[in-house]
Tab-separated table of C-alpha atoms and ligand atoms in Angstrom:
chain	number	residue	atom	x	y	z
V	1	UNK	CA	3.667	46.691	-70.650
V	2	UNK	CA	2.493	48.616	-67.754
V	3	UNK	CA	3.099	47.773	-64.035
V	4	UNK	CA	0.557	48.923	-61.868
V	5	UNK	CA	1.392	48.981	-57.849
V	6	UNK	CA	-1.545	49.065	-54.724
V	7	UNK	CA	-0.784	51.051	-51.649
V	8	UNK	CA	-2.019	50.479	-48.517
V	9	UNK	CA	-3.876	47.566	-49.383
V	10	UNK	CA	-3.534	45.605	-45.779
V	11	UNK	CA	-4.781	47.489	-42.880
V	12	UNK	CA	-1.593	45.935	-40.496
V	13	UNK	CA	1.084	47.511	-42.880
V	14	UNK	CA	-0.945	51.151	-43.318
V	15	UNK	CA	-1.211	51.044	-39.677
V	16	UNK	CA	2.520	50.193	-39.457
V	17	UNK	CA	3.482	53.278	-41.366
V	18	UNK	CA	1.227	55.190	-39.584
V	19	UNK	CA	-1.316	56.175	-42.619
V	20	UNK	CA	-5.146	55.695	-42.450
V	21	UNK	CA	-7.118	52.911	-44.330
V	22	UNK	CA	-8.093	54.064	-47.675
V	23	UNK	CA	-11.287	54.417	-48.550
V	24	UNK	CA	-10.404	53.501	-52.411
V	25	UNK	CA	-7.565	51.880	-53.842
V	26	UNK	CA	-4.436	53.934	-54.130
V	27	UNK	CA	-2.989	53.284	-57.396
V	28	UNK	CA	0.763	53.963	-58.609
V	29	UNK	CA	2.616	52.456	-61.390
V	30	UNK	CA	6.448	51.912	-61.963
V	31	UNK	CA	8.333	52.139	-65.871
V	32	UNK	CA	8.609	48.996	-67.504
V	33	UNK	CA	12.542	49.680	-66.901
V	34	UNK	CA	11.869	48.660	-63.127
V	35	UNK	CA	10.925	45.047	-63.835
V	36	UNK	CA	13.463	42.500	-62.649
V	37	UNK	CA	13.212	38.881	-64.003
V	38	UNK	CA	14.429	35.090	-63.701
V	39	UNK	CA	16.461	35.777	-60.582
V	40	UNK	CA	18.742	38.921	-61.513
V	41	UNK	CA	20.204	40.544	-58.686
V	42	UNK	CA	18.691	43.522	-57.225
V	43	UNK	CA	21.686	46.549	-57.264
V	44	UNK	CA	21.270	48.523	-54.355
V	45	UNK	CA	21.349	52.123	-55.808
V	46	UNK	CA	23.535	55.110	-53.732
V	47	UNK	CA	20.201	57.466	-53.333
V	48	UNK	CA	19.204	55.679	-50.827
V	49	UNK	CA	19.935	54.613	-47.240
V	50	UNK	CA	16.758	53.061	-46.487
V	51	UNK	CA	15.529	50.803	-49.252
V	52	UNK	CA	12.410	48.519	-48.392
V	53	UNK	CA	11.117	45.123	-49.190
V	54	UNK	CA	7.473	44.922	-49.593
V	55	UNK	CA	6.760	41.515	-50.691
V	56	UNK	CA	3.605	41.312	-52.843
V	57	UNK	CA	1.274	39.020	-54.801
V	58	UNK	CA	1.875	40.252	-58.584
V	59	UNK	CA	-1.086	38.866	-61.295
V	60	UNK	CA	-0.712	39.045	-64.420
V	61	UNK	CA	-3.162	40.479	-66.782
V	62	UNK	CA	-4.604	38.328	-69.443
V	63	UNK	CA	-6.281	40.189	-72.286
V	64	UNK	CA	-6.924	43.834	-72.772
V	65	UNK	CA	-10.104	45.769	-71.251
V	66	UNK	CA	-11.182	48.743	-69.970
V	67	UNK	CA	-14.347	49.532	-67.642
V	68	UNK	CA	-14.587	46.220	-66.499
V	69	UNK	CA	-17.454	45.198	-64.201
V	70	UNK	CA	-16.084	43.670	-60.976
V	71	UNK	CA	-17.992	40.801	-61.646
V	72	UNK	CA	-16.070	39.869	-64.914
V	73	UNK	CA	-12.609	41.411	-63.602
V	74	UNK	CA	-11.953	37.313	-62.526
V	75	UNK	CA	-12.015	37.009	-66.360
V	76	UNK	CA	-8.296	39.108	-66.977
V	77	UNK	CA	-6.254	36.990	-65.509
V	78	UNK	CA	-5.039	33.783	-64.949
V	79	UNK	CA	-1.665	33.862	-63.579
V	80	UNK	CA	-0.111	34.876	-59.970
V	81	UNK	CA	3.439	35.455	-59.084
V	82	UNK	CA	5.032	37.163	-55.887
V	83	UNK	CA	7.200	40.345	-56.459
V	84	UNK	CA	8.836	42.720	-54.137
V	85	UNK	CA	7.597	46.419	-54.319
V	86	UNK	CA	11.017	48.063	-53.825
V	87	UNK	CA	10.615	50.954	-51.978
V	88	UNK	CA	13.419	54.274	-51.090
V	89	UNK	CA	11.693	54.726	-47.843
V	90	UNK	CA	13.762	57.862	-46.738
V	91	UNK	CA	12.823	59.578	-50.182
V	92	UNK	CA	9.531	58.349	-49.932
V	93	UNK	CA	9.157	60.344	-46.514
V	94	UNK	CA	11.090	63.405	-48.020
V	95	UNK	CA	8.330	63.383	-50.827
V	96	UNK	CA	5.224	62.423	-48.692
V	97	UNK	CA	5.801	65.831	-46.002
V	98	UNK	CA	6.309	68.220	-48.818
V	99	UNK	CA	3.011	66.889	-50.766
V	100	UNK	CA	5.378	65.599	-54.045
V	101	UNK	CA	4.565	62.507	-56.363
V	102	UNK	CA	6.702	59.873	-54.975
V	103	UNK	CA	7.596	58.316	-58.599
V	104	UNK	CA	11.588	58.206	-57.985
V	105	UNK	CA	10.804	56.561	-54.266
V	106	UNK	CA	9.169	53.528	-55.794
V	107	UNK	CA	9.545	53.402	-59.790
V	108	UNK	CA	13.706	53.388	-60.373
V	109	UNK	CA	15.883	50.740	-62.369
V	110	UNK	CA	15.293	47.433	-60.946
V	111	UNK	CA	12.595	48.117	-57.857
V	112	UNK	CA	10.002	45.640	-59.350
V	113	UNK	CA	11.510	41.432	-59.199
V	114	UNK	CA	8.988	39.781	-60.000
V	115	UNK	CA	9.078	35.577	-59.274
V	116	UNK	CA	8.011	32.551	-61.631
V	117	UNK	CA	4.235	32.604	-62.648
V	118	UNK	CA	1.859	30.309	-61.599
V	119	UNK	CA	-1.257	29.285	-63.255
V	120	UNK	CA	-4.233	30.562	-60.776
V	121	UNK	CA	-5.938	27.303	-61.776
V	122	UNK	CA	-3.193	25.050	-59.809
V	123	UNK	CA	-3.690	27.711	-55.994
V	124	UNK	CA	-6.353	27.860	-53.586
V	125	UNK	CA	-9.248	30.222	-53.500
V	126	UNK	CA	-8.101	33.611	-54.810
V	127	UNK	CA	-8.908	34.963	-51.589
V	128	UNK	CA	-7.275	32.377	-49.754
V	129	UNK	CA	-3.211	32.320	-51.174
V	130	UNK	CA	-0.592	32.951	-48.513
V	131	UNK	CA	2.777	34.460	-49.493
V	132	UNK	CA	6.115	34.685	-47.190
V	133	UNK	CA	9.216	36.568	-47.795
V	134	UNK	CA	12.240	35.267	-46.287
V	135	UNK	CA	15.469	37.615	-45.752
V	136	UNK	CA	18.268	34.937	-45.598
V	137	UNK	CA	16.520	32.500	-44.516
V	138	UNK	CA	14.477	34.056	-41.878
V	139	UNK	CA	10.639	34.951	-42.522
V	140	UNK	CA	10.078	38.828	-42.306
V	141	UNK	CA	6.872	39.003	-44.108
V	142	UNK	CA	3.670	36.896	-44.288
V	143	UNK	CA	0.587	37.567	-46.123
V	144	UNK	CA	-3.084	36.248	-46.967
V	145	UNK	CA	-5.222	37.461	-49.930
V	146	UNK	CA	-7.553	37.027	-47.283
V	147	UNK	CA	-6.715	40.474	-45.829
V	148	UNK	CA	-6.690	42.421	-48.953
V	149	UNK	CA	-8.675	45.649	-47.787
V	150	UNK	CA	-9.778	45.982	-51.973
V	151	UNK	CA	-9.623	42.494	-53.493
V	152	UNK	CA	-8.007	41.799	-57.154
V	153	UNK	CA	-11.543	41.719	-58.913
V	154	UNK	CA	-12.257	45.583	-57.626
V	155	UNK	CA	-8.455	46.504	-58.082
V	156	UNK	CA	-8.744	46.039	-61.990
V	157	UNK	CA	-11.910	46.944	-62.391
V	158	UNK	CA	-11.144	50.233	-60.947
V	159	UNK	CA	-7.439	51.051	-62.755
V	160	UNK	CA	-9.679	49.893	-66.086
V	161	UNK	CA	-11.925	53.441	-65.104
V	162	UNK	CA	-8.522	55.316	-65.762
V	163	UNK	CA	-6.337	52.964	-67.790
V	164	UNK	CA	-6.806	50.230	-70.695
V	165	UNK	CA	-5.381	46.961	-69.582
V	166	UNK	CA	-3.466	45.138	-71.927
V	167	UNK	CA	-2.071	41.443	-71.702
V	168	UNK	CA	1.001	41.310	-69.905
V	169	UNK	CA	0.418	44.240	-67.590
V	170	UNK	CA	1.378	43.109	-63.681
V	171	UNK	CA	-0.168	44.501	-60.911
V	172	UNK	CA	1.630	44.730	-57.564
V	173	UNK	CA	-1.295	43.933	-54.972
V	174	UNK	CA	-0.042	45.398	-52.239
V	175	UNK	CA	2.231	44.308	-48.758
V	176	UNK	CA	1.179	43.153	-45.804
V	177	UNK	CA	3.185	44.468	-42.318
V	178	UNK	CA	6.933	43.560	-42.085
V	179	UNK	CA	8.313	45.451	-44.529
V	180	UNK	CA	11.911	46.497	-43.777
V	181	UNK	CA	15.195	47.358	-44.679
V	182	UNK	CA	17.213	45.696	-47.068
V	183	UNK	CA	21.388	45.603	-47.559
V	184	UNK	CA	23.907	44.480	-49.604
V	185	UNK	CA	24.465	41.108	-49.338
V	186	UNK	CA	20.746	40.283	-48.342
V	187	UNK	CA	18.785	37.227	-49.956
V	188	UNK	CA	15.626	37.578	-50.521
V	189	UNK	CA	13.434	34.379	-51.143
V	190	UNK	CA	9.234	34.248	-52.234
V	191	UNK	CA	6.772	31.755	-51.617
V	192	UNK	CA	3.669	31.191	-52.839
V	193	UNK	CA	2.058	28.990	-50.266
V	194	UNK	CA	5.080	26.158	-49.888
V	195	UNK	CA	6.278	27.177	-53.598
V	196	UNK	CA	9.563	29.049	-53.903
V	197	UNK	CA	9.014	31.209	-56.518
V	198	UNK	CA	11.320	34.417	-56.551
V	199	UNK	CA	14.849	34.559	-55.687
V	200	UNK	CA	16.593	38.257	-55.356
V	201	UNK	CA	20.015	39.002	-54.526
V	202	UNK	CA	20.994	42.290	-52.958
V	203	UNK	CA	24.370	43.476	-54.546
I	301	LIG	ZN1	3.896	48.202	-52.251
């Protein structure tokens, strides 16, 4: 199982972090050893001062394929969940100024909760599914598909140029603007549209 991740993939959070819009998708991918599931607790590692939420629609990848045509990319999957993109924002930076993959910053133990799937048949348009992350109990991040700069049908048909999907691999879509910092004690809730979803404790 693979998890693929989307950067910059809203134009209000690039702009918020002060990067350009890209002109292709920017793809990363955390070990399967980052995955957190069925509401275990998120344990705030000591590497970092400055870890992130970046809330994110997550879909889940159907059957296996590589060079897929953006037309038949809809074809791959079927089910939706939110997920939070964990993020060490201070190494992140550190990385990012001296021009060094940022794989520790984004991919360590436990940076990837992921939320109950849904079946895409039972949401809205796929370009029409708000998400909202609440930080106990107070919304810090709201997002539309709507705004996706590269929508999910181009995302996976461009990783399938570099990468064979399989069934079961999740893609992280991408966070709107809001992302912030996150401490111990914090609750972190997901919603799909009016549908709780995810719940992450900080500990
Ligand atoms: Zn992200």
């Amino acid at each position: 199982m693979k998890i693929f991740c989307i950067g910059r993939n809203y134009a209000q959070h690039a702009k918020e972090l002060g990067n350009a819009i890209p002109d292709e998708p920017i793809i990363f991918a955390k070990p399967p050893t980052a995955l957190l599931k069925d509401g275990a607790p998120f344990y705030h590692p000591d590497f970092s001062d400055d870890i992130h939420h970046e809330a994110e629609i997550v879909v889940r990848i159907a059957k296996n394929g590589k060079h897929i045509d953006p037309k038949f990319a809809h074809k791959y999957y079927d089910h939706l969940t939110i997920g939070i993109d964990f993020t060490a924002r201070d190494l992140q930076s550190r990385l990012k100024t001296k021009g060094h993959p940022w794989e520790i910053a984004k991919g360590f133990d436990g940076s990837a909760p992921i939320g109950q799937f849904v079946a895409l048949s039972t949401l809205p348009a796929v370009n029409n599914i708000g998400f909202t992350l609440l930080k106990n109990g107070q919304p810090v991040q709201n997002g539309n598909t709507a705004n996706l700069l590269f929508d999910f049908d181009t995302i996976i048909s461009y990783i399938s140029k570099f990468f064979t999907i399989q069934q079961g691999d999740l893609i992280f879509t991408g966070t709107p603007e809001g992302v912030g910092r996150v401490q111990i004690g914090d609750v972190l809730e997901g919603f799909i549209g009016e549908q709780k979803l995810l719940h992450c404790e900080v500990k």
